[in-house]
CSV table of C-alpha atoms in Angstrom, one decimal:
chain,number,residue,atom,x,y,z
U,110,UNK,CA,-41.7,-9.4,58.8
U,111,UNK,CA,-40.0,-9.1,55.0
U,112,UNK,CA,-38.7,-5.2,56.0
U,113,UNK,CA,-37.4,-6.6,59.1
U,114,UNK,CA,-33.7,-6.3,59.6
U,115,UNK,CA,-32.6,-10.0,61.1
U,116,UNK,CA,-28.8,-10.9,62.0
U,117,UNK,CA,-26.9,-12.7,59.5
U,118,UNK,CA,-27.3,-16.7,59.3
U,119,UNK,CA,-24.2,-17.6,57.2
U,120,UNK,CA,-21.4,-16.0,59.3
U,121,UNK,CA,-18.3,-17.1,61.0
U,122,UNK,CA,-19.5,-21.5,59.9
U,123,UNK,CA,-17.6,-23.8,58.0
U,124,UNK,CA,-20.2,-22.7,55.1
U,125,UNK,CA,-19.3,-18.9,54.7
U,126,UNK,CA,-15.6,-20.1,54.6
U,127,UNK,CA,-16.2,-22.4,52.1
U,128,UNK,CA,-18.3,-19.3,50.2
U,129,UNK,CA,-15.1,-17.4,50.7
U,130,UNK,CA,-12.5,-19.8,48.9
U,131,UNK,CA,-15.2,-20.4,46.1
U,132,UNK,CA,-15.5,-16.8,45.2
U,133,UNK,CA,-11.6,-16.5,45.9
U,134,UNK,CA,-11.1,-18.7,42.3
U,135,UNK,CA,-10.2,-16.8,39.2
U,136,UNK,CA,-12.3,-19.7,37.6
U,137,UNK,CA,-14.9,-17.7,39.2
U,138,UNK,CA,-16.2,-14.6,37.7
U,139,UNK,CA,-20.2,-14.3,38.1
U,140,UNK,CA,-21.9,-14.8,41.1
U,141,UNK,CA,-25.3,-15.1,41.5
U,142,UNK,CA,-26.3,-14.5,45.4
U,143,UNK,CA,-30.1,-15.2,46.0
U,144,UNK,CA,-31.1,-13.8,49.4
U,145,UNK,CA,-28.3,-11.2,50.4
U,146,UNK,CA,-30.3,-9.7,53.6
U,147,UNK,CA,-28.4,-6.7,54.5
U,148,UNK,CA,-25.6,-8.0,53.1
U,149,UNK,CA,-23.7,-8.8,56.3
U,150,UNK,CA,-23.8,-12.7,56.0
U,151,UNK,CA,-22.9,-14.7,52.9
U,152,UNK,CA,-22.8,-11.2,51.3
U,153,UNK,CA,-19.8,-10.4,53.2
U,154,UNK,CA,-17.9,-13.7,51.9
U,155,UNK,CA,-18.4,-13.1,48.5
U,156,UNK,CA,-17.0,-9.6,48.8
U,157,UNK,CA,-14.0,-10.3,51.3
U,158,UNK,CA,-12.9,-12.4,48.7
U,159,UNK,CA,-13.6,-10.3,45.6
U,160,UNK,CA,-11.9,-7.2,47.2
U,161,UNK,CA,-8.4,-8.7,47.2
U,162,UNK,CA,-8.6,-10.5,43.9
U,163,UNK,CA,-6.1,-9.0,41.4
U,164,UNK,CA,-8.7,-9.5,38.7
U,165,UNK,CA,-11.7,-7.9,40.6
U,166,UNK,CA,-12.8,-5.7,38.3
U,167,UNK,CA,-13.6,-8.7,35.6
U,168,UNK,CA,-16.1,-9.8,38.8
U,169,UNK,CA,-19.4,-9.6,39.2
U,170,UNK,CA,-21.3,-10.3,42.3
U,171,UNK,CA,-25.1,-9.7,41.6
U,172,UNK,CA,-27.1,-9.7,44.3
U,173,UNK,CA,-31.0,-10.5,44.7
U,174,UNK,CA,-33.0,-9.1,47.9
U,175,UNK,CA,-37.0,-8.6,47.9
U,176,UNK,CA,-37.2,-6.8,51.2
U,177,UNK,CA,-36.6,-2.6,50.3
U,178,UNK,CA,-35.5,-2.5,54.1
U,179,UNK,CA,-32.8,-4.7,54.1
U,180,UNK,CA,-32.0,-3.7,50.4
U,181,UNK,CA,-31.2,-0.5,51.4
U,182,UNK,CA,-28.7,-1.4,54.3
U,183,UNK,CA,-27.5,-3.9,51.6
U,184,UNK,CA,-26.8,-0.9,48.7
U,185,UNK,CA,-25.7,1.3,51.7
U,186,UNK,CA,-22.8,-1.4,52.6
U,187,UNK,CA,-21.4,-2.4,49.4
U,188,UNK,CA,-21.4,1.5,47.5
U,189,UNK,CA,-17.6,1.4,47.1
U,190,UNK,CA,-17.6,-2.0,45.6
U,191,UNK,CA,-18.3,-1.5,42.1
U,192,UNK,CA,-18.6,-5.5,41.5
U,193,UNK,CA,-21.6,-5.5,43.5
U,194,UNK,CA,-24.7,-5.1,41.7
U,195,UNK,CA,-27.7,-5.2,43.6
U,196,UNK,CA,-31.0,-6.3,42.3
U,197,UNK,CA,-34.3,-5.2,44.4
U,198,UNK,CA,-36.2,-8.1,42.7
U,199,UNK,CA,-37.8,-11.5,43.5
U,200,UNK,CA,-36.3,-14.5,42.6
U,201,UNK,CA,-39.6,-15.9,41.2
U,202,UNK,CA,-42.8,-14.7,39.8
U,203,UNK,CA,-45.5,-14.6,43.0
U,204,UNK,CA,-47.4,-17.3,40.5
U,205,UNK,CA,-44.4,-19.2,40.4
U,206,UNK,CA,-44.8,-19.9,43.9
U,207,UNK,CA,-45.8,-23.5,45.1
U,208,UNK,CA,-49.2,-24.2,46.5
U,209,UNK,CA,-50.2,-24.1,49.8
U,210,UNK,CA,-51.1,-28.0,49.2
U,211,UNK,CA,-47.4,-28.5,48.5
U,212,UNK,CA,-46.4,-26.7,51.3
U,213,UNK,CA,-49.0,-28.8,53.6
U,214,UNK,CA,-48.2,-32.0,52.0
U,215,UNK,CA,-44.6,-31.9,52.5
U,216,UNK,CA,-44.8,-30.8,56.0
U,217,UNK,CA,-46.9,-33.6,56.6
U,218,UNK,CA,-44.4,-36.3,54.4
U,219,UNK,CA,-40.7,-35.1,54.9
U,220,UNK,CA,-39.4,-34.7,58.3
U,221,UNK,CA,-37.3,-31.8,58.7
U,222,UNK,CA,-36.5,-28.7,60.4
U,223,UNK,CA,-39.8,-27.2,59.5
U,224,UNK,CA,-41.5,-29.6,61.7
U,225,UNK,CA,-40.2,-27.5,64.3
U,226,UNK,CA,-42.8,-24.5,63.5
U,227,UNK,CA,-46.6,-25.0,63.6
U,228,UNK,CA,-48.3,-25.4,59.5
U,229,UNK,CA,-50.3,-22.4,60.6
U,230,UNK,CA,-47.0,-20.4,60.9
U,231,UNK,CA,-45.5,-21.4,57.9
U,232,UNK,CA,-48.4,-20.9,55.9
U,233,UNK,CA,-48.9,-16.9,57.4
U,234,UNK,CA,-44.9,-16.6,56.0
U,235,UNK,CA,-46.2,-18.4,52.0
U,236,UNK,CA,-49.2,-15.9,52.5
U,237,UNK,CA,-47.2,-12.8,53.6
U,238,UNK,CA,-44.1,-14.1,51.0
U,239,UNK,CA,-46.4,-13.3,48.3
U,240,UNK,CA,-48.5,-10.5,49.5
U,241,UNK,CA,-45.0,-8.4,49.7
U,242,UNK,CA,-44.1,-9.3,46.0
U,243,UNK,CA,-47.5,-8.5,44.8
U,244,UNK,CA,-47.5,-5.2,47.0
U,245,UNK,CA,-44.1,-3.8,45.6
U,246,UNK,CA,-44.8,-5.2,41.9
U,247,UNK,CA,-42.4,-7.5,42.0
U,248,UNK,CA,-44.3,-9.6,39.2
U,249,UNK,CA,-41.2,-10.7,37.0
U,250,UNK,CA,-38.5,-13.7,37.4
U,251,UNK,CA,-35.5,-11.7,38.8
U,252,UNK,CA,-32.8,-14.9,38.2
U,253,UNK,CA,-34.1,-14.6,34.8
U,254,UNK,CA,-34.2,-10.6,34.3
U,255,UNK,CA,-30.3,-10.4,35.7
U,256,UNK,CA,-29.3,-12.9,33.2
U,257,UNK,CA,-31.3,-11.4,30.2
U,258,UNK,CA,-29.7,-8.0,31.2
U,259,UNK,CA,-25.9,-9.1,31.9
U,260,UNK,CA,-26.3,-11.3,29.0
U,261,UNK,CA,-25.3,-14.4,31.0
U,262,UNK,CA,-26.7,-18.0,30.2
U,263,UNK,CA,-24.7,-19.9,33.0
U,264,UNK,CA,-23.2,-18.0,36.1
U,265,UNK,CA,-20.2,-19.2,37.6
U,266,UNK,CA,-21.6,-19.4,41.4
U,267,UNK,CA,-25.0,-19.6,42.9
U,268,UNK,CA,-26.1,-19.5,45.8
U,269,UNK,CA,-29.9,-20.2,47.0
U,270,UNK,CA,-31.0,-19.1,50.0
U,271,UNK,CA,-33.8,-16.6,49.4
U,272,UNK,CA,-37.2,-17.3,50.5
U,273,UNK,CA,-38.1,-20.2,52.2
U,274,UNK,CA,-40.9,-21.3,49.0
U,275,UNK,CA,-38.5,-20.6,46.2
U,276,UNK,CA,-35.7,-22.8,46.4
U,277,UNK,CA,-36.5,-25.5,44.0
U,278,UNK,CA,-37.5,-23.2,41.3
U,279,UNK,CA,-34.6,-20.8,41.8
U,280,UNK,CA,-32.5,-24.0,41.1
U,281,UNK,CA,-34.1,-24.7,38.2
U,282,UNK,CA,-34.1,-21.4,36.6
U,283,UNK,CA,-29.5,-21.8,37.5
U,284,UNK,CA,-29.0,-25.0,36.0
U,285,UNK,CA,-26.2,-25.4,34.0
U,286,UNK,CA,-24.4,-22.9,36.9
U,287,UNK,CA,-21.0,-24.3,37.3
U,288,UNK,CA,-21.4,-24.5,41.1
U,289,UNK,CA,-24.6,-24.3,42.9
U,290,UNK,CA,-24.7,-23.6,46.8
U,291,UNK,CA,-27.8,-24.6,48.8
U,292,UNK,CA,-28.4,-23.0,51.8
U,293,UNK,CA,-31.3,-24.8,54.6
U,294,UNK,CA,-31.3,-28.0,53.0
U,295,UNK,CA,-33.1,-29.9,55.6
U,296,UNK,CA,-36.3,-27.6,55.6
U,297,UNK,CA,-38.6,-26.7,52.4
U,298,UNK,CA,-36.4,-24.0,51.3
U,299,UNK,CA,-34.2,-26.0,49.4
U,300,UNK,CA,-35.1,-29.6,50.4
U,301,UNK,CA,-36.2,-30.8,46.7
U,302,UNK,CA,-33.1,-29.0,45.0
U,303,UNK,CA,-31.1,-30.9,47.3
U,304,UNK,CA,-32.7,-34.1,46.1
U,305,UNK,CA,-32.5,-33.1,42.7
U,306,UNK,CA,-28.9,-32.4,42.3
U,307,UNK,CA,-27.8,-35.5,44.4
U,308,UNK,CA,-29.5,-37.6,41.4
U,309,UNK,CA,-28.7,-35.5,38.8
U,310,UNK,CA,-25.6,-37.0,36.8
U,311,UNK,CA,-24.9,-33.3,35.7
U,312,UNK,CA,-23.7,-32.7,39.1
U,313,UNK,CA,-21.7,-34.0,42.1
U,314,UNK,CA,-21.7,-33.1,46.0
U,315,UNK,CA,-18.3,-31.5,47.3
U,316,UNK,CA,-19.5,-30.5,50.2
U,317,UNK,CA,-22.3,-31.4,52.7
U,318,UNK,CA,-22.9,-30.4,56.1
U,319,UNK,CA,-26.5,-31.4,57.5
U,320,UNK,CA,-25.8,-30.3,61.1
U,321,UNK,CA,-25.3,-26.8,60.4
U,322,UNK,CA,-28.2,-24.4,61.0
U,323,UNK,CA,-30.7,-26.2,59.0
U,324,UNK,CA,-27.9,-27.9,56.7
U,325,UNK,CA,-25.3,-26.9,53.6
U,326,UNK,CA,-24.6,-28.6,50.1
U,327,UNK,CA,-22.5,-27.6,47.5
U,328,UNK,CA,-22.4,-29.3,44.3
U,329,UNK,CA,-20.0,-28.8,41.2
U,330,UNK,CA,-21.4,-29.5,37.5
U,331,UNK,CA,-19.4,-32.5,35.3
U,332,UNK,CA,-17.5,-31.5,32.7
């Protein structure tokens, strides 16, 4: 399923326009896009923006994909765009990944959009999430690896919506990100990073759509 090609989620919604504007800001410099497909979705926002900023080439847009399939198409797309560095890495470590207990025991506490899908399905996509990493060696913390190399401690933009298990810790390995963007909200994917910036003083909600797809939040970090 991972080396599938799928059609782009964030497209043409109030969220990739609000993406746009964001990445539109000469405030904003480095962008941190976890989950870029094959780059035709929130990809696509980020660089529609970029391209016509006079200060483009003191941008950044670094771009994590697991899936070689879709990374290819991704590299393929954006080859012209020199502020587009694309990283063929996970977000997380495969023993970063959160148990199939907590996977079960939220499904089972917190109604959401995953009650849609049977356990047993979600549970094949945790077990074939972290057979792929292990597969392709992808054994490292990617969030962590792009900052190490690009020497950045707080990027300017996130944006979470890789795999469906990784949310919470992607957010916590961004904190301190100026903006953070959380994409499926109301499902595990980023359910608990959700929670955690609505309570977190550090932060505070601009935006929040829980109708679209399987919901949007962005949140701003206090100054």
């Amino acid at each position: 399923m991972l080396d599938e090609i799928i059609a782009p989620e964030i497209k043409n919604d109030m969220f990739y326009a609000l993406l746009h504007i964001l990445a539109s800001s000469e405030a904003v410099r480095s962008i941190l896009e976890i989950g870029s497909s094959s780059g035709e979705g929130s990809t696509d926002a980020f660089v529609q923006a970029i391209r016509v900023r006079l200060d483009r080439d003191l941008v950044s847009l670094y771009c994590i994909e697991i899936s070689k399939n879709r990374f290819a198409k991704l590299i393929s797309m954006y080859s012209s765009d020199r502020f587009v560095k694309p990283y063929n890495l996970s977000s997380i470590a495969p023993d970063a990944f959160p148990s199939r207990d907590e996977v079960i025991n939220f499904y089972h506490r917190i109604p959401s959009r995953l009650n849609q899908y049977s356990l047993e399905s979600i549970l094949e996509w945790h077990t074939q999430d972290i057979e792929y990493l292990n597969q392709n060696g992808m054994n490292i913390n990617g969030i962590n690896f792009i900052k190490n190399e690009n020497k950045i401690q707080f990027f300017d933009l996130v944006l979470i919506d890789g795999s469906e298990f990784t949310g919470e810790r992607d957010l916590h390995s961004v904190l301190g990100a100026r903006l953070i963007a959380l994409d499926d909200v109301m499902a595990f994917k980023c359910w608990n990073a959700y929670q955690y910036l609505l309570h977190n003083s550090s932060y505070q909600l601009m935006h929040c759509d829980l109708k679209t797809r399987n919901g949007f939040a962005i949140f701003e970090r206090n100054f």
